[in-house]
CSV table of C-alpha atoms in Angstrom, one decimal:
chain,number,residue,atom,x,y,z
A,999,UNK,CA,0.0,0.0,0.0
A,1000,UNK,CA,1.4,3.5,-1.0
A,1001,UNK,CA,1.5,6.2,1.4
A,1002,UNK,CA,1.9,9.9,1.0
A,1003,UNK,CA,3.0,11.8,4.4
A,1004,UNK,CA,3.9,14.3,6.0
A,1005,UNK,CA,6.3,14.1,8.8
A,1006,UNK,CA,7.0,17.0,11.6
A,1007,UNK,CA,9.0,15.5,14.1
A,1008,UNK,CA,9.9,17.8,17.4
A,1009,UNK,CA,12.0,16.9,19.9
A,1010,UNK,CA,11.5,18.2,23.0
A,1011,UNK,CA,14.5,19.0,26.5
A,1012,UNK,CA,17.4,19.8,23.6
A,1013,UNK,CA,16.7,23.6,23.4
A,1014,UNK,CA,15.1,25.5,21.3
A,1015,UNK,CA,17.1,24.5,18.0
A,1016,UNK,CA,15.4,21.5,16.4
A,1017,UNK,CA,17.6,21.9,12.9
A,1018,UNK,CA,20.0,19.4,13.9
A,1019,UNK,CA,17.3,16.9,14.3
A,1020,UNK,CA,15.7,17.2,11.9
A,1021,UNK,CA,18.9,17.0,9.8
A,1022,UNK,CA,19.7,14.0,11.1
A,1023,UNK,CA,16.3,12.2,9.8
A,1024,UNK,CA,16.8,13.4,6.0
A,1025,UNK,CA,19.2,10.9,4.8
A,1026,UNK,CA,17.4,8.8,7.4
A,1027,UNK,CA,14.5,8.9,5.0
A,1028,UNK,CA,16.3,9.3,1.8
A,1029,UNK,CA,18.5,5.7,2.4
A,1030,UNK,CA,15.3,4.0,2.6
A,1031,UNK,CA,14.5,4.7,-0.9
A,1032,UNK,CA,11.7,6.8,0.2
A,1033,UNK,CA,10.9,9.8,-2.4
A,1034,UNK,CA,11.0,13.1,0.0
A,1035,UNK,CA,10.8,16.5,0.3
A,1036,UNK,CA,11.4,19.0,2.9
A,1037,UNK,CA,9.4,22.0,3.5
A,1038,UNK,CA,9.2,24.8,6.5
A,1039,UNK,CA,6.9,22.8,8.2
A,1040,UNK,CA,7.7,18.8,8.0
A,1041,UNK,CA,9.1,16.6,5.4
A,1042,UNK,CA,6.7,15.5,2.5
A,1043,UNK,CA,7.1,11.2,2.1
A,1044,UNK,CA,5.9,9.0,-0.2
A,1045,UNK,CA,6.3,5.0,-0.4
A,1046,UNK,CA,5.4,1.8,0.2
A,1047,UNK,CA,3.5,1.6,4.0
A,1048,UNK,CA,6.3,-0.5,5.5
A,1049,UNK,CA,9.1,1.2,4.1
A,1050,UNK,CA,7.6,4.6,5.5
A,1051,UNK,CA,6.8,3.4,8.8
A,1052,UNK,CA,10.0,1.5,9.3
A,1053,UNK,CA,12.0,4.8,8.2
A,1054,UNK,CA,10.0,7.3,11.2
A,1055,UNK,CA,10.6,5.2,13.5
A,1056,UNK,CA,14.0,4.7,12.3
A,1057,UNK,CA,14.5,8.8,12.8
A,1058,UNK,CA,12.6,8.6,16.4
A,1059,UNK,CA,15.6,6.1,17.1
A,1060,UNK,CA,18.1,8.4,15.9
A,1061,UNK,CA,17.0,11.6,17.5
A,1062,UNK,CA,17.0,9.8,21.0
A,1063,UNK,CA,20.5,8.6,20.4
A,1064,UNK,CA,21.6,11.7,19.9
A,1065,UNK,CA,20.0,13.0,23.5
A,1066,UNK,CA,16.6,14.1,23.2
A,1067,UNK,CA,14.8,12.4,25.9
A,1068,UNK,CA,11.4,13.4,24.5
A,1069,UNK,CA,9.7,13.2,21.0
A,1070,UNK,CA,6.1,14.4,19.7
A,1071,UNK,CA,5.4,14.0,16.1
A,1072,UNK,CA,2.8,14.9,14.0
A,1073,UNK,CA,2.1,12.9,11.2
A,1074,UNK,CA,0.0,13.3,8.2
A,1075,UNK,CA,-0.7,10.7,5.8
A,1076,UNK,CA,-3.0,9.5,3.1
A,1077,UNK,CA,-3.8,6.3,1.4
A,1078,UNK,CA,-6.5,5.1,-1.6
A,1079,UNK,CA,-7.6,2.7,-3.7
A,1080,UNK,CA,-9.5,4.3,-6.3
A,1081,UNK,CA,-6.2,4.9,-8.5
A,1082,UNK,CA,-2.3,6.0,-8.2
A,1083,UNK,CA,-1.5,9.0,-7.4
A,1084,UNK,CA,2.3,10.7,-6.4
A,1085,UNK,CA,3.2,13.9,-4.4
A,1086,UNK,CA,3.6,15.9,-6.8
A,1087,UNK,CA,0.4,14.7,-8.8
A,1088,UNK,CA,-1.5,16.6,-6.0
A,1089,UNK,CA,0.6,19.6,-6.1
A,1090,UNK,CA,-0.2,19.5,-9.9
A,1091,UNK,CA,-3.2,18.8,-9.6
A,1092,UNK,CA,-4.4,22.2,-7.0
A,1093,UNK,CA,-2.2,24.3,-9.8
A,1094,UNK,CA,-4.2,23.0,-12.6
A,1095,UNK,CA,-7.2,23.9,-11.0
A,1096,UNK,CA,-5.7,27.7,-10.2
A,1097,UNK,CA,-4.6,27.8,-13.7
A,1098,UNK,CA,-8.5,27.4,-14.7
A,1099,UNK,CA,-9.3,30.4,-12.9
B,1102,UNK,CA,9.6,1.1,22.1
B,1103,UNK,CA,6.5,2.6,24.1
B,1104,UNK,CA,3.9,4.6,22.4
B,1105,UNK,CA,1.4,7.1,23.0
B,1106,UNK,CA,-0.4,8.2,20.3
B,1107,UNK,CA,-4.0,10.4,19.3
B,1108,UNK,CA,-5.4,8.6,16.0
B,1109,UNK,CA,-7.9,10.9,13.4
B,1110,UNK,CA,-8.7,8.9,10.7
B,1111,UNK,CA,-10.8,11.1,7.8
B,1112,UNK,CA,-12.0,8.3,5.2
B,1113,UNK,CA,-12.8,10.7,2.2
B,1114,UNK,CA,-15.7,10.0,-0.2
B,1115,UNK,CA,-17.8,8.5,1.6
B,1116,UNK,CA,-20.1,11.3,2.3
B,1117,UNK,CA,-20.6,13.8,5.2
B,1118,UNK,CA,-21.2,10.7,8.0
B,1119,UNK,CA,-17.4,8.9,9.2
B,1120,UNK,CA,-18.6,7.7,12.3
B,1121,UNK,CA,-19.6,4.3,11.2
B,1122,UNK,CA,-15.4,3.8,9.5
B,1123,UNK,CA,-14.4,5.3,13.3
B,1124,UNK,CA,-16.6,2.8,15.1
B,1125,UNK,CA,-14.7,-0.2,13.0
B,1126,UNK,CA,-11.4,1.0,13.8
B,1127,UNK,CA,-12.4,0.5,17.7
B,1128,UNK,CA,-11.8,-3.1,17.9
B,1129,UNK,CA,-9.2,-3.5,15.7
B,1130,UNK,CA,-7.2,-1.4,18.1
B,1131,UNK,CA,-8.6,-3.0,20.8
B,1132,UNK,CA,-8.0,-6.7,19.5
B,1133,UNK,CA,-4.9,-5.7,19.0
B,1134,UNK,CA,-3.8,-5.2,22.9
B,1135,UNK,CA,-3.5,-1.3,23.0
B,1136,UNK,CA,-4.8,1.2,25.4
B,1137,UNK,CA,-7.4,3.1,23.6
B,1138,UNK,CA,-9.7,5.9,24.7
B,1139,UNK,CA,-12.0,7.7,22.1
B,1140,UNK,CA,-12.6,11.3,22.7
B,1141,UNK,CA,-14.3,14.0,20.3
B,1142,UNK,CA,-11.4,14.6,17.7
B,1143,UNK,CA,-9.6,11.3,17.8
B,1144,UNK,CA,-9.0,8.0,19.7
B,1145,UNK,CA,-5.8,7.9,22.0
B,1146,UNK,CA,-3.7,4.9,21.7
B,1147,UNK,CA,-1.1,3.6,23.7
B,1148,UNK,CA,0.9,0.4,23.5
B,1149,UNK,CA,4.2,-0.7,22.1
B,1150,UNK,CA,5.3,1.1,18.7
B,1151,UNK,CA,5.1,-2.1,16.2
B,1152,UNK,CA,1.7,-2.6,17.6
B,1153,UNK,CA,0.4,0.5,17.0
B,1154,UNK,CA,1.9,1.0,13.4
B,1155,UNK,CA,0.4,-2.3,13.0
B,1156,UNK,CA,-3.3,-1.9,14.1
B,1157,UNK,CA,-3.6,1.9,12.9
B,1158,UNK,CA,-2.2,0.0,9.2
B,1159,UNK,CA,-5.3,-2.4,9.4
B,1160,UNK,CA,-7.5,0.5,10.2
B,1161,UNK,CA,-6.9,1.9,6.9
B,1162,UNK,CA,-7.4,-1.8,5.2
B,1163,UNK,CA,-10.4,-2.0,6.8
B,1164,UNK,CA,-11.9,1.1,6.1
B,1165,UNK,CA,-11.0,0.6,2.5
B,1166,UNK,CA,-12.7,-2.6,2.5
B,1167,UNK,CA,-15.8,-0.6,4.2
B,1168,UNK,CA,-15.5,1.0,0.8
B,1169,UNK,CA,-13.3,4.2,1.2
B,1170,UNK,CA,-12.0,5.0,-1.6
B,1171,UNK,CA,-9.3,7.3,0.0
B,1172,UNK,CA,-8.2,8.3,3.5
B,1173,UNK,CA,-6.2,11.0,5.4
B,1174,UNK,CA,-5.4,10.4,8.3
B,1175,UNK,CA,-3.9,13.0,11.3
B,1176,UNK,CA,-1.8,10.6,13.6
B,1177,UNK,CA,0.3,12.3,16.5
B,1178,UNK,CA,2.6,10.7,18.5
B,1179,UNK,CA,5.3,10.5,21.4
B,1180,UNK,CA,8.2,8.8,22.9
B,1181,UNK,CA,10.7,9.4,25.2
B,1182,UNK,CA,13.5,7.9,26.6
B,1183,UNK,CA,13.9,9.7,30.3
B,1184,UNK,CA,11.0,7.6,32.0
B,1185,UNK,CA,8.3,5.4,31.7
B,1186,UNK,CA,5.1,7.4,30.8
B,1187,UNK,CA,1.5,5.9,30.6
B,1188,UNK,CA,-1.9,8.3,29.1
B,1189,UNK,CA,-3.8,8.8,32.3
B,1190,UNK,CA,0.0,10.2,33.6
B,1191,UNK,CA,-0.2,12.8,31.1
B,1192,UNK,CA,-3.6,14.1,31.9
B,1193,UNK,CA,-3.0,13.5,35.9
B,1194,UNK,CA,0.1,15.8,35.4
B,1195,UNK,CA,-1.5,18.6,34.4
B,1196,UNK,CA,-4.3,18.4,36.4
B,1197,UNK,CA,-1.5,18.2,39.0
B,1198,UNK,CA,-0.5,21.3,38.3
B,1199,UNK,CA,-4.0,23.0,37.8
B,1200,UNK,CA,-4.6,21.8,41.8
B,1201,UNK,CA,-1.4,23.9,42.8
B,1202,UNK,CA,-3.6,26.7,41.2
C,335,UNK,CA,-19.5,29.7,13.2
C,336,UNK,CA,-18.8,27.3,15.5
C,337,UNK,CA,-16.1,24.8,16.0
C,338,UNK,CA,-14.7,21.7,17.1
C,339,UNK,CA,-11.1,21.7,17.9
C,340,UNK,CA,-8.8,19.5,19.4
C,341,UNK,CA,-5.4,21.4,20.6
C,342,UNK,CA,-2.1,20.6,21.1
C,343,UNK,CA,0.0,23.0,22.2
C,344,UNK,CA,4.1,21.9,22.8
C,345,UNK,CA,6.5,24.7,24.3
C,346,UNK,CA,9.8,24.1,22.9
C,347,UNK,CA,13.2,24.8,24.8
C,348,UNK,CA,11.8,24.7,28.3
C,349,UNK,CA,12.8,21.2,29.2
C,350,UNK,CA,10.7,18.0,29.1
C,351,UNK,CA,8.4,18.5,31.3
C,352,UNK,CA,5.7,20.9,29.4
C,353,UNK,CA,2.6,20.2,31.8
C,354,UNK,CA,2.9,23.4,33.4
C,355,UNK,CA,2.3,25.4,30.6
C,356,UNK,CA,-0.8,23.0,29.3
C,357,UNK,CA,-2.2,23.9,32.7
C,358,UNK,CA,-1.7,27.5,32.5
C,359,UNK,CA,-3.7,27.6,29.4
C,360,UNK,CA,-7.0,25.3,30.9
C,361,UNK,CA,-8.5,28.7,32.9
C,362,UNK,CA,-7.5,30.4,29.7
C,363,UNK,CA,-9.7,28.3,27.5
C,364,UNK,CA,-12.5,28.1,30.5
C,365,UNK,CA,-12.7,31.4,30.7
C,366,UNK,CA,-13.3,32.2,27.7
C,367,UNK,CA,-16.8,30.3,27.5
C,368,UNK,CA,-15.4,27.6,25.6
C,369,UNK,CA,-16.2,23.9,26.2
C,370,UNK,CA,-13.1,21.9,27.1
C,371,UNK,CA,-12.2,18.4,27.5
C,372,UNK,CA,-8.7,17.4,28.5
C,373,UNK,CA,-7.2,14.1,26.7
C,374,UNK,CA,-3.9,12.5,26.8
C,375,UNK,CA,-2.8,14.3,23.7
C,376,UNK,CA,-4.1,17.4,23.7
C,377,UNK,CA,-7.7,19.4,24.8
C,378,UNK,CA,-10.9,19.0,22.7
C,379,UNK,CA,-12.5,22.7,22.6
C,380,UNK,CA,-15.8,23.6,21.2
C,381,UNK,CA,-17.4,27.2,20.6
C,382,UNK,CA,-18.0,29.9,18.3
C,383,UNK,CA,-14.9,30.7,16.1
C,384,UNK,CA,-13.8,33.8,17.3
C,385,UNK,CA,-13.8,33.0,21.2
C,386,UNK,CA,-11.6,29.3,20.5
C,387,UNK,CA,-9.1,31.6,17.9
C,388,UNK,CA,-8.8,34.6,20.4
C,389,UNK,CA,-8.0,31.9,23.6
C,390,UNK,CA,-5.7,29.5,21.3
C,391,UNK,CA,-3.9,33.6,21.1
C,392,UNK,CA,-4.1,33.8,24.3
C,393,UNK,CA,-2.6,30.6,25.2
C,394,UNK,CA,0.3,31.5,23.2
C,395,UNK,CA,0.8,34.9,24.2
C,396,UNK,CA,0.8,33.4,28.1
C,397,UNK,CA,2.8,30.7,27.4
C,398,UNK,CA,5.3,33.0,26.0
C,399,UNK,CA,5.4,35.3,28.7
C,400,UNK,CA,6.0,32.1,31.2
C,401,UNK,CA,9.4,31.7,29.7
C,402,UNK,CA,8.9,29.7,26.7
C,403,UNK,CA,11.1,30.9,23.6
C,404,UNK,CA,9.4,28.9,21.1
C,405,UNK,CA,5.8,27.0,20.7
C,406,UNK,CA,4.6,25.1,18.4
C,407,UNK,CA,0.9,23.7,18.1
C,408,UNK,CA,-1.0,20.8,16.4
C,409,UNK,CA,-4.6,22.3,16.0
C,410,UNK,CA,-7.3,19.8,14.5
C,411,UNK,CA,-10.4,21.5,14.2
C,412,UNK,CA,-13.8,21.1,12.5
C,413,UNK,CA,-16.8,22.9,11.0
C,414,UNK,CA,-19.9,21.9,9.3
C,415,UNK,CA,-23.4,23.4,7.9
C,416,UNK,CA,-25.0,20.3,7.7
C,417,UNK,CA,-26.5,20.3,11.2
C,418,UNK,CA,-25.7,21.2,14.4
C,419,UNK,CA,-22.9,19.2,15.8
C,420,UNK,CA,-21.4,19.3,19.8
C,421,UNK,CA,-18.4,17.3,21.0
C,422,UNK,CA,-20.6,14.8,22.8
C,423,UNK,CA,-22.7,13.9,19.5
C,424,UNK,CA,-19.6,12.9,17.9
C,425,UNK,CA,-18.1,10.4,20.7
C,426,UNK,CA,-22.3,9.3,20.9
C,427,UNK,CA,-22.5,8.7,17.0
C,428,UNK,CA,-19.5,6.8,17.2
C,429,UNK,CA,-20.7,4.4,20.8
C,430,UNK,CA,-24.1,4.0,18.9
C,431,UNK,CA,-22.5,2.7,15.8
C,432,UNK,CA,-20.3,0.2,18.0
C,433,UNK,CA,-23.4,-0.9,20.0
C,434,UNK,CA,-25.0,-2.0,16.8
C,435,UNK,CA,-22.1,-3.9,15.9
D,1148,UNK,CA,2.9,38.3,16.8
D,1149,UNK,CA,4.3,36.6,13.7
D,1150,UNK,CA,3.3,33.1,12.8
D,1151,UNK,CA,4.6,29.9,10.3
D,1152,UNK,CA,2.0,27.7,9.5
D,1153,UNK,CA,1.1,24.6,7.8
D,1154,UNK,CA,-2.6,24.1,7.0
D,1155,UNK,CA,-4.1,21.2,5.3
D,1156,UNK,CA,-7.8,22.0,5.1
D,1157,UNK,CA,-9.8,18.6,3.8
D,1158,UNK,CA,-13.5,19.3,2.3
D,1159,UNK,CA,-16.1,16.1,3.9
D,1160,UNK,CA,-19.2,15.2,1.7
D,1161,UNK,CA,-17.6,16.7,-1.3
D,1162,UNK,CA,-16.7,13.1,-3.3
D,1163,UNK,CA,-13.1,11.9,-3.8
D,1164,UNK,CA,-11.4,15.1,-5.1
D,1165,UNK,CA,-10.3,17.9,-3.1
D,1166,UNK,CA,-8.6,19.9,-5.3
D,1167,UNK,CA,-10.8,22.4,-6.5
D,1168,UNK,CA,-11.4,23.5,-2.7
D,1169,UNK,CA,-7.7,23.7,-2.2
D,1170,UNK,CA,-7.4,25.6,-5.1
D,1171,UNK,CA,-10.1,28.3,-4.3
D,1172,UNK,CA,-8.0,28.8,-0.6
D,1173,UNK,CA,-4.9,30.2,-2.8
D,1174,UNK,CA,-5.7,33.4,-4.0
D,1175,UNK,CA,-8.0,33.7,-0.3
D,1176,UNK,CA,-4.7,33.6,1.3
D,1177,UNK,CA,-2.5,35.6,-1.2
D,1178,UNK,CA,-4.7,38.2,-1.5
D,1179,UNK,CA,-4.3,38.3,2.6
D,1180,UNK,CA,-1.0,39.2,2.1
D,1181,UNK,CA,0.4,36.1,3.3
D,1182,UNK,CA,3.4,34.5,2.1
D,1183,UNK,CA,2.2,31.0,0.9
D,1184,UNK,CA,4.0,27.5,-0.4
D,1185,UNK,CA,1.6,25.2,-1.5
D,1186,UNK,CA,3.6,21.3,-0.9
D,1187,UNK,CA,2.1,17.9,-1.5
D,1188,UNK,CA,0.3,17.7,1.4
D,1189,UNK,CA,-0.6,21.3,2.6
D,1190,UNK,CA,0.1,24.7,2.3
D,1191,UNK,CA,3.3,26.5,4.4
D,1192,UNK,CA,1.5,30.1,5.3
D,1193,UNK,CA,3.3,33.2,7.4
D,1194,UNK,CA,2.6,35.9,8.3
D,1195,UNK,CA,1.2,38.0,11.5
D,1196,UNK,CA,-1.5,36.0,13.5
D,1197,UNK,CA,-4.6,37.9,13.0
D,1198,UNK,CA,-3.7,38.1,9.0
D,1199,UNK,CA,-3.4,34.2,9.0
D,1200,UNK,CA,-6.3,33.1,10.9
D,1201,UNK,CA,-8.4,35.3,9.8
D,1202,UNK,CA,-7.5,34.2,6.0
D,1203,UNK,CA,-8.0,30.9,6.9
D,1204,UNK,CA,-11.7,31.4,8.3
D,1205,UNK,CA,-12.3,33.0,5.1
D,1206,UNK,CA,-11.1,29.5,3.2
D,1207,UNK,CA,-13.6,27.7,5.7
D,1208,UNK,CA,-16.3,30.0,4.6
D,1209,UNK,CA,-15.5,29.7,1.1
D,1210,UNK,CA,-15.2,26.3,1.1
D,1211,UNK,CA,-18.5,25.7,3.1
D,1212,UNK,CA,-20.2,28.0,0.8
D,1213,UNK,CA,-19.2,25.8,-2.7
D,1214,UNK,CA,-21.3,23.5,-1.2
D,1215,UNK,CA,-19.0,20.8,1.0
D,1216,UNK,CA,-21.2,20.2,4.4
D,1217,UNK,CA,-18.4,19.7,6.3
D,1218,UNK,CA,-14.8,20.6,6.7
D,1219,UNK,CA,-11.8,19.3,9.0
D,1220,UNK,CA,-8.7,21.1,8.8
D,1221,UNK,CA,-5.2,20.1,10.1
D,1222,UNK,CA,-3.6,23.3,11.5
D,1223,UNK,CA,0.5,23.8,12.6
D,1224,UNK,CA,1.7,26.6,13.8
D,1225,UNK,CA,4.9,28.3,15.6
D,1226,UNK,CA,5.7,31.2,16.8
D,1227,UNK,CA,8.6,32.4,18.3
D,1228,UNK,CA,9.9,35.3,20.7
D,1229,UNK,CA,13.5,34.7,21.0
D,1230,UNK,CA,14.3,36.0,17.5
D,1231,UNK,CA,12.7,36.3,14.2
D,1232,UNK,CA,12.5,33.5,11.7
D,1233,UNK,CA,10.7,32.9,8.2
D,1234,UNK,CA,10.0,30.2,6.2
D,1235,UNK,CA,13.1,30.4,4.4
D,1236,UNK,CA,15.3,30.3,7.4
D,1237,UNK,CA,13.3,27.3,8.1
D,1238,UNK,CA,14.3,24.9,5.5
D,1239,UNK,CA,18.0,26.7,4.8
D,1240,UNK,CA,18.7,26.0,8.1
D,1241,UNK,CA,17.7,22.4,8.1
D,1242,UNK,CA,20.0,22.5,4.6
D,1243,UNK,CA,22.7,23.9,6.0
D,1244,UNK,CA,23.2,21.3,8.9
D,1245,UNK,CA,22.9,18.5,6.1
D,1246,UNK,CA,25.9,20.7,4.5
D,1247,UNK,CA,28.0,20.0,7.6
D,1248,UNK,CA,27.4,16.9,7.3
């Protein structure tokens, strides 16, 4: 089953700069042959359900063992059956709809 | 790894009434050995993190099956590595500190 | 207009314990009229859309002032013109549809 | 008080495709004067708080009034009072950490 996702991870007790962190979990995600991109607010993900949920937690992992005793994620993400559909199919497909006035 | 967790699932195109595709979720979650507790915007979950990933993955199958033909869902969740935290700590805590006034 | 929310709000760079500043923002909410419900993840708030925007301010703006560099919030929230809607129907119109089986 | 957002607004009742609703939210939150980036699962939004909520109760109304029943809408937000930070600095920041390696 393919998911797309968005990922916002914060970890919390390391101070108010999260960068590193969330540095950390790019090639996290990348290495799992997942197709991402980063945005100001969370990570857009898309791939297979396994590989996706294997890969967050994979990043939770990670951002505990390098010290933050506390993580809250919020996580968006979308499935369906009624036919395929990629991230930037839905970015497309909002600008099409702009472009129609 | 420990998990706590607040599940929205959204199917989409179903029409304007979800609660039926909510209420199916229930016992999947349930079944599954997890610590759940429906409230107006979501269902908190709490149980080891393969568990969860698991049951909330079958909660999508099965609202597919229910004949969804696409969902979003809003999932947050937390871990932490300083102590052992359950739900009902989390709400006692605060209503800890509302008591000090 | 009135909403359904469901808020979580997560003071970054204070340390890992944030349960102070949730409970600093409970009489904030209350006092505003709203109608609140405190979950494991977060607080379910229902009322007209200007009150529940103007206290979610308000709840920064105080959580700020208690020492808190940084905040970011999850905010889930709902609206419809179908038919009236409270935070109790939607917990009921899931328990009925589980009762039927 | 300045905010970042990232608001994923999801039309209920509507059928299977959202688009056209996202769509008509665009020029409602460019013509606030916001600075917007639509991604594959939302739109990145800053600018002061009243500005960006009000903007996005417009897209509720709009939305409502093109005839979907009902609406729930996944809001994240941050705001900040140790220093000031746009989207930009957002991502370059997460970039530049990758740099380091």
């Amino acid at each position: 089953m393919n998911v797309i996702a968005d990922l916002c991870i914060v970890p919390i007790g390391v101070g108010v700069s999260v960068s590193p962190y969330i540095a950390a979990c790019q090639p996290i995600l990348a290495e799992a042959g997942l197709d991402i991109t980063l945005h100001a607010y969370g990570t857009n993900i898309e791939g297979d359900w396994d590989a996706v949920f294997t890969a967050i937690r994979h990043c939770h992992e990670a951002i505990h063992r390098m010290g933050a005793p506390r993580i809250t994620t919020t996580l968006k993400f979308g499935t369906r059956t009624d036919r395929e559909q990629h991230m930037a199919d839905k970015v497309d497909s909002v600008k099409a709809k702009l472009a129609q006035g």
